Short mmCIF file of C-alpha atoms in Angstrom, two decimals:
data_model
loop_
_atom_site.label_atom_id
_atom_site.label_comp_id
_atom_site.label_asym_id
_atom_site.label_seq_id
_atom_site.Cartn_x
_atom_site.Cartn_y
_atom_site.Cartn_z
CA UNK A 1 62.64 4.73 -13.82
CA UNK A 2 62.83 0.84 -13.88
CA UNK A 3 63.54 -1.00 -10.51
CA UNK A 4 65.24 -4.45 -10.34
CA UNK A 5 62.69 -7.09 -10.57
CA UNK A 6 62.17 -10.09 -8.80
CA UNK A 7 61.55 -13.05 -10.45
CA UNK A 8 58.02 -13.37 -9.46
CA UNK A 9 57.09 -9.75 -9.99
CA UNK A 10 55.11 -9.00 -13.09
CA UNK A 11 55.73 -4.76 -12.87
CA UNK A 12 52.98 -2.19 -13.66
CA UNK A 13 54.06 1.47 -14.87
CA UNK A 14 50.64 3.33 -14.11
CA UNK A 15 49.80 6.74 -15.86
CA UNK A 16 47.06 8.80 -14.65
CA UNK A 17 45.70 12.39 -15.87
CA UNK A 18 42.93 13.56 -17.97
CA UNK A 19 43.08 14.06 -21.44
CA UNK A 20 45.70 16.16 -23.31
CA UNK A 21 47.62 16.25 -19.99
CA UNK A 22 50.89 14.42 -21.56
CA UNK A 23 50.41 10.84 -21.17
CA UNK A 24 50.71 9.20 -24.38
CA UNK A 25 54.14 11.51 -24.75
CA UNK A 26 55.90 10.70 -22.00
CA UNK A 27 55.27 7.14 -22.40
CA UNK A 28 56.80 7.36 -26.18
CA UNK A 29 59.63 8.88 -25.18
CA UNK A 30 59.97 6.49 -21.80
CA UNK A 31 59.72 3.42 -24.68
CA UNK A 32 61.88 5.23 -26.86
CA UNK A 33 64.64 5.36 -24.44
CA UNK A 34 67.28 1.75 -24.05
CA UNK A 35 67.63 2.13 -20.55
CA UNK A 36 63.96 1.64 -19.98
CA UNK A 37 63.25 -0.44 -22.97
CA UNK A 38 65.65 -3.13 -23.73
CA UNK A 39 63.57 -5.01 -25.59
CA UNK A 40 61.65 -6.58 -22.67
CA UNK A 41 58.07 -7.66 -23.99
CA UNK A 42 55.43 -5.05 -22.74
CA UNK A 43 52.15 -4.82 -22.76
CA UNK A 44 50.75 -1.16 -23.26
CA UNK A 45 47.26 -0.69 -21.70
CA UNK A 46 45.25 2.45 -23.21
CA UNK A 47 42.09 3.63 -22.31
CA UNK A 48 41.66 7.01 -23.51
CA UNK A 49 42.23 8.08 -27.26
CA UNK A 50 44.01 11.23 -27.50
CA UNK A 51 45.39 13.55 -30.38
CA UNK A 52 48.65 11.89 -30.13
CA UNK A 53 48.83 8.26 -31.22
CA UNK A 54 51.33 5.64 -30.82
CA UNK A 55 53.32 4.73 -34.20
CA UNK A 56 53.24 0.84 -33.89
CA UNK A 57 55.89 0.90 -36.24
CA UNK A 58 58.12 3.11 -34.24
CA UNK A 59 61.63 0.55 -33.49
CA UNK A 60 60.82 0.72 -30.04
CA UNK A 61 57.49 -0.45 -30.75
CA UNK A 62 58.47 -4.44 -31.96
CA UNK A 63 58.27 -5.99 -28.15
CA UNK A 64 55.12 -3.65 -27.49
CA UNK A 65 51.91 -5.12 -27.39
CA UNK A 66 48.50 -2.50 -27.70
CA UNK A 67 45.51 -3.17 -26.20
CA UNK A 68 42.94 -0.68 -25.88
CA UNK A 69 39.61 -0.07 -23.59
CA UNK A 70 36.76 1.83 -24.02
CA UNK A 71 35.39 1.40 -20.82
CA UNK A 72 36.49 0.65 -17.41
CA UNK A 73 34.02 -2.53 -17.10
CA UNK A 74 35.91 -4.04 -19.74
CA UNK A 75 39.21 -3.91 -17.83
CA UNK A 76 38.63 -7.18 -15.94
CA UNK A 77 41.38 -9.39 -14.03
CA UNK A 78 40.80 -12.29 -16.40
CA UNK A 79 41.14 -10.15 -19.56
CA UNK A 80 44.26 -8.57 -18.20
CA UNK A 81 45.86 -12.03 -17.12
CA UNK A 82 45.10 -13.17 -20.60
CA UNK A 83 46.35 -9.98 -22.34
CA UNK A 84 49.65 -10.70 -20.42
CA UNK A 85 49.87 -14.24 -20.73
CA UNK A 86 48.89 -13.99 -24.84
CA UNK A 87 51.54 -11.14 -25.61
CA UNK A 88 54.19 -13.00 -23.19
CA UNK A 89 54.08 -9.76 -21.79
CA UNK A 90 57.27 -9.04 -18.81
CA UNK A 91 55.42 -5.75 -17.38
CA UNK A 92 52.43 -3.76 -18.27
CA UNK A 93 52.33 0.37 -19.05
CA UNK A 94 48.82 1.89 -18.40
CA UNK A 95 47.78 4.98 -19.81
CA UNK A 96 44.77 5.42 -17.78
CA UNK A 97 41.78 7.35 -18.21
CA UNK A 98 41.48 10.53 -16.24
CA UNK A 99 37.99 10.37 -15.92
CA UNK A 100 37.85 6.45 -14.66
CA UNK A 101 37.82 5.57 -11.01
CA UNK A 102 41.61 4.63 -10.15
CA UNK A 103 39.73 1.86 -7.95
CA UNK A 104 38.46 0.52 -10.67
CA UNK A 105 41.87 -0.42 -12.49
CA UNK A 106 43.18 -1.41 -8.61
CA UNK A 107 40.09 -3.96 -8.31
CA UNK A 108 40.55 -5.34 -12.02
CA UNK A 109 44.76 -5.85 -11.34
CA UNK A 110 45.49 -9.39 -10.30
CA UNK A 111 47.01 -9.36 -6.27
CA UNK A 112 50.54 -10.55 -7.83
CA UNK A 113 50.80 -7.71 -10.00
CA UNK A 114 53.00 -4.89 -8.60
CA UNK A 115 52.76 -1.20 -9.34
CA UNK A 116 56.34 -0.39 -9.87
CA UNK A 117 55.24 3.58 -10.36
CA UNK A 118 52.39 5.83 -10.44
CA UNK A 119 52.69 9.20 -12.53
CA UNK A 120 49.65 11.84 -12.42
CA UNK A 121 50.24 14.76 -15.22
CA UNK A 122 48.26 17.48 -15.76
CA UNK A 123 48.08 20.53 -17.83
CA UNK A 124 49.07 23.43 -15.71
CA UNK A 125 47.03 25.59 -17.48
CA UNK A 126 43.75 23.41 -16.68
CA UNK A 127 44.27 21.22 -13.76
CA UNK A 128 42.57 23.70 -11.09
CA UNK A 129 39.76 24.22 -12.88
CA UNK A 130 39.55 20.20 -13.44
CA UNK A 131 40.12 20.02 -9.51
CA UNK A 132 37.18 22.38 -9.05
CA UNK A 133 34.31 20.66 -11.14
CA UNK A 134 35.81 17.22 -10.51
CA UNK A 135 37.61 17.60 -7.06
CA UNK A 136 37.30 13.49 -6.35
CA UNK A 137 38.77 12.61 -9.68
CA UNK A 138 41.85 14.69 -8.97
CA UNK A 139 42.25 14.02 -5.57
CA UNK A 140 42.26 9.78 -5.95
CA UNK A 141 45.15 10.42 -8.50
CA UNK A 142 47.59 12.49 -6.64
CA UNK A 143 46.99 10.71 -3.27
CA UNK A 144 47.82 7.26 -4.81
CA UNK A 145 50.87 9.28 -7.10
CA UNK A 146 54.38 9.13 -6.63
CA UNK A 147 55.32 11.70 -8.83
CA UNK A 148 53.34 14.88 -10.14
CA UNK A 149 54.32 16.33 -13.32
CA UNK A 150 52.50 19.66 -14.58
CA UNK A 151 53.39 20.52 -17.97
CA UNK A 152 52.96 23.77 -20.73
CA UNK A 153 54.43 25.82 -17.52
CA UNK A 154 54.51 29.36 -18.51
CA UNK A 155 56.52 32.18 -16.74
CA UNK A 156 52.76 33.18 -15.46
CA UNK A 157 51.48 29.77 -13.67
CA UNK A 158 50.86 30.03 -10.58
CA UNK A 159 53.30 27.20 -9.43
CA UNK A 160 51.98 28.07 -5.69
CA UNK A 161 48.76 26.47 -6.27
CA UNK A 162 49.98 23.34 -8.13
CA UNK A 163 52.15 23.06 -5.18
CA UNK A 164 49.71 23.84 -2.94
CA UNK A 165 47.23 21.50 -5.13
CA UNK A 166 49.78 18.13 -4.46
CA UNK A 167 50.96 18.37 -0.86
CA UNK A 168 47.12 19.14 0.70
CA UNK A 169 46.81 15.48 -0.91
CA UNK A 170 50.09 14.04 -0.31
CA UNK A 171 53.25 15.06 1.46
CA UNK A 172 55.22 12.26 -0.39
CA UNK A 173 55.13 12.68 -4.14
CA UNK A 174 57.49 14.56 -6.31
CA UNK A 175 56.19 17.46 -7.79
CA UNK A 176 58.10 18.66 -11.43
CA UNK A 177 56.95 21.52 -13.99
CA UNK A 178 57.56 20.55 -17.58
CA UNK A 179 58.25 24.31 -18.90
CA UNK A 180 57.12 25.06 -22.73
CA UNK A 181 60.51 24.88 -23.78
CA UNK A 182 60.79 21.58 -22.85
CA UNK A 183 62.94 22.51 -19.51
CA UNK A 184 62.35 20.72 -16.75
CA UNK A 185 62.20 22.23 -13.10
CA UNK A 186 61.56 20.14 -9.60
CA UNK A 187 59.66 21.29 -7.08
CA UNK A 188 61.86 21.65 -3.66
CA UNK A 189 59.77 23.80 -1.65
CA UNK A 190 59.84 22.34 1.99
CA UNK A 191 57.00 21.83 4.12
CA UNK A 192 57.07 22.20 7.86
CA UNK A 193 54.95 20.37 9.67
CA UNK A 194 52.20 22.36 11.71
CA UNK A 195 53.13 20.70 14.75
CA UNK A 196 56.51 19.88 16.57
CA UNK A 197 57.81 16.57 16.56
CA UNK A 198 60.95 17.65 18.61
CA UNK A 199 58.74 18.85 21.34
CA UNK A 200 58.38 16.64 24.77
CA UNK A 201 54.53 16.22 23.62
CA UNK A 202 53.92 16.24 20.46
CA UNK A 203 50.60 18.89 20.46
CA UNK A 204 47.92 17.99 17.69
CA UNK A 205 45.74 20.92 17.29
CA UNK A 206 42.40 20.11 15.89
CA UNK A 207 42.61 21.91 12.71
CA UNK A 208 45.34 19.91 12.12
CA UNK A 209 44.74 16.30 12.55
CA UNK A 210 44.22 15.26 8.80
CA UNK A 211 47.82 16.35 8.39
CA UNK A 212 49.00 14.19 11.31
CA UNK A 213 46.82 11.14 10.14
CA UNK A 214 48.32 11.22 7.03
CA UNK A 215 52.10 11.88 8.23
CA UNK A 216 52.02 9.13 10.24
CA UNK A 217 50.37 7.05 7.70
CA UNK A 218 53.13 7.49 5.19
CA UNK A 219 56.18 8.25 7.38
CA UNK A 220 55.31 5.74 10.43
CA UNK A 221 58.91 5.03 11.53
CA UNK A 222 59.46 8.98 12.38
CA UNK A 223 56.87 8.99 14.64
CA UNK A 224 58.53 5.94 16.95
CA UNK A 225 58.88 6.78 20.55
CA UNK A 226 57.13 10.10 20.40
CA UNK A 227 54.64 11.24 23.17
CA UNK A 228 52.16 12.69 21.02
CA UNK A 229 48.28 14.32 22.28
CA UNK A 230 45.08 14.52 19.68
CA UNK A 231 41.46 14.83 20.52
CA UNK A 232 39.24 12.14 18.73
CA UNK A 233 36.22 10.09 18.82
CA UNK A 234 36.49 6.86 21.16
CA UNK A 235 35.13 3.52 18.98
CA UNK A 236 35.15 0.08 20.84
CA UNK A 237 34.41 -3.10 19.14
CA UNK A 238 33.94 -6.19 21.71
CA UNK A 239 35.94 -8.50 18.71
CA UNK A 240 39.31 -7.19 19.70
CA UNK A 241 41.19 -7.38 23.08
CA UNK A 242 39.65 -5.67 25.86
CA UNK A 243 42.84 -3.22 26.51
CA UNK A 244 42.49 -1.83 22.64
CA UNK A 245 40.43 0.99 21.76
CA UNK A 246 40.18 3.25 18.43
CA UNK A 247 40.44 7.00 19.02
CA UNK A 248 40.48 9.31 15.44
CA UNK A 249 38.08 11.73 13.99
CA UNK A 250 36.28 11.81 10.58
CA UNK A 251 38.57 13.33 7.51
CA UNK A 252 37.09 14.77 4.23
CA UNK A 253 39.74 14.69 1.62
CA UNK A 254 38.16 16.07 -1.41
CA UNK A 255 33.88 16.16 -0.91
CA UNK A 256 31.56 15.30 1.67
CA UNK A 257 31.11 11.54 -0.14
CA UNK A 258 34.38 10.19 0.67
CA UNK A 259 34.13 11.58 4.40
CA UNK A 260 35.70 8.91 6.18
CA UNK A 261 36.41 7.99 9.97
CA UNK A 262 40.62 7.38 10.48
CA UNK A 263 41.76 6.50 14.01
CA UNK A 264 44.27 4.46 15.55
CA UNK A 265 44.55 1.50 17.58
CA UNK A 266 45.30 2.71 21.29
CA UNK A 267 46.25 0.66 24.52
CA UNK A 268 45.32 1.53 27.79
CA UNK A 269 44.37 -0.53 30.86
CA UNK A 270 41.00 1.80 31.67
CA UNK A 271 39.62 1.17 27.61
CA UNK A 272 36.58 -1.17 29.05
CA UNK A 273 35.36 1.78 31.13
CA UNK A 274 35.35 3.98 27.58
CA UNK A 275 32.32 4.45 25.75
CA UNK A 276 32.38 4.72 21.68
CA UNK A 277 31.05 7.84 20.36
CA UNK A 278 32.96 10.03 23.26
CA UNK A 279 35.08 12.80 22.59
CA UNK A 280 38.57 11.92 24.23
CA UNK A 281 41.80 13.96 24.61
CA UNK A 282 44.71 11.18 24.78
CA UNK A 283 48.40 11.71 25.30
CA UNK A 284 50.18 8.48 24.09
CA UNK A 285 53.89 7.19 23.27
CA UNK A 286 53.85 5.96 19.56
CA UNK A 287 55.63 2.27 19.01
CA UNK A 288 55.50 0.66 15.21
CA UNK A 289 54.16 -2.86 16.09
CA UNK A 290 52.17 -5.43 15.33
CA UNK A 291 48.43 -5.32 16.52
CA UNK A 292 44.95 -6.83 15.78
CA UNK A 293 43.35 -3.79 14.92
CA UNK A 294 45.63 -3.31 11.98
CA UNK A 295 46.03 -6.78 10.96
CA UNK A 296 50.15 -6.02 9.88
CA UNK A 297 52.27 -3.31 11.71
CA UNK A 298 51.51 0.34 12.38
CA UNK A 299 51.44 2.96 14.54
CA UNK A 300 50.12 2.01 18.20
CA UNK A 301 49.50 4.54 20.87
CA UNK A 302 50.33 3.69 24.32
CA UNK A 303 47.81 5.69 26.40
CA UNK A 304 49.11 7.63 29.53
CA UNK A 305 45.78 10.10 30.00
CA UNK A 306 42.51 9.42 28.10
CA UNK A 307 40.44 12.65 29.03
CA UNK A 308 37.03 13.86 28.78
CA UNK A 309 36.92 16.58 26.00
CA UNK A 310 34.72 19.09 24.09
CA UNK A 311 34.21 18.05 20.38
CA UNK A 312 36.03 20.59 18.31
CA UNK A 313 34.67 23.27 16.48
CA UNK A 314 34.94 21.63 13.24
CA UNK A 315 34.16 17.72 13.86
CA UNK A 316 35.29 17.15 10.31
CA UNK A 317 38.89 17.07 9.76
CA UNK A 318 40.05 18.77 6.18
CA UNK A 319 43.46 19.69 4.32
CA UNK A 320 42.48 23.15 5.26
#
């Protein structure tokens, strides 16, 4: 679980779920076990009080500092730098509230601080009816997640929909069921992609952009030297270079508040004659680079046709 740290690095072990999910046990047994703990001084964050405690007088427990929060306003970067900086602290463990904001925590952590990892557990048994009454909750956690871990799996959960429940949110975490018996199973179910990325064009239907945004979002480098064609909204901005334009669509990823527009930066020489607001169909070669738009390097599309289009049928992109 532990990476090698930099000298610099002051590591962050972040633990997300709601209560009774498994928290508070997997991080006693994570402290509880040398190769993770070797007696480095840690500081354990907890914001949620649940029916298991920590023992502070537990052997693993003499380098582990406790400091607990009631309330996510009290988690402020100058509390946490002093927290640190009192308890000599090498790295931080959060066990963080389920029902808190994750922004909240990623606002309060000072910029030098690096998540090292970020676990979301959940009860199998209750997790999809959490993700029904409190869809945006859920969905923050397992989009920022890199692992998943659903526990008290019984030979009747319906593993499909946890599955189902991560990878509409993110294609990249790890997904593991923690059986009653304490047996642990991964998840290696395989996901095609709805499109083709082997074809000459790569062909983005419109059901399926979301997907593609967030594919190329998290896998970039895969997507280098394709010819790919989307339909999206045209946005122009007279700050940036007159050969860059912004073509994307709006994406919902859990509820109509956190509908969002995600595009990407596009080159072509005929972007002054575009007009923002227009429906475009644009076939483009991909190249990770630089560019103003993104400030740091991403996924630019060299424009070959920018087209007149029809808005699709549904002008709000989902996860299906």
């Amino acid at each position: 679980m532990a990476k090698q740290q930099d000298e610099q690095e002051f590591p962050v072990y972040l633990f997300t779920g709601f209560l009774e999910s498994g928290k508070t046990k997997f991080i006693k047994e994570t402290l509880a076990d040398p190769k993770f703990n070797a007696g480095e001084k840690t500081l354990l964050v907890v914001c949620e009080e649940g029916i298991e405690e920590y023992e502070e007088d537990q052997p693993y427990m003499g380098n582990v500092t406790v400091v607990t929060y009631n309330d996510p306003s009290e988690m402020t970067e100058e509390r946490l730098q002093a927290k640190a900086k009192r308890s000599g602290a090498e790295r931080m463990i959060v066990e963080y509230n389920g029902m808190w904001n994750l922004n909240d925590f990623f606002l309060a952590m000072p910029a030098e601080w690096i998540i090292y990892q970020l676990m979301f557990f959940a009860d199998a048994n209750t997790i999809l009816n959490y993700n029904t009454n409190m869809r945006q909750l859920v969905a923050e956690k397992i989009q920022a997640c890199d692992m998943a871990v659903f526990n008290r799996v019984s030979p009747d959960t319906d593993k499909d929909a946890l599955h189902r429940l991560v990878r509409q949110l993110s294609r990249g975490a790890n997904i593991i069921y923690e059986h009653r018996d304490g047996t642990i199973e991964y998840d290696e179910v395989e996901d095609p992609l709805p499109f083709d990325l082997n074809a000459p064009v790569v062909e983005i239907e419109d059901r399926d952009y979301a997907l593609f945004f967030r594919d190329i979002s998290e896998e970039p480098k895969k997507y280098e030297g394709k010819t790919v064609r989307f339909k999206g909204i045209i946005a122009k901005d007279d700050r940036i270079p007159k050969n860059l334009f912004v073509a994307g669509r709006h994406i919902m990823t859990c509820c109509e508040a956190d509908i969002a527009y995600n595009g990407f930066a596009c080159v072509w020489e005929g972007a002054p004659s575009l007009k923002s607001y227009d429906w475009r169909l644009i076939t483009a070669t991909v190249k990770i680079e630089k560019c103003a738009i993104y400030k740091q390097k991403g996924p630019v599309f060299y424009a070959q046709s920018v087209e007149l289009c029809p808005e699709p049928e549904q002008k709000v992109a989902t996860f299906y």
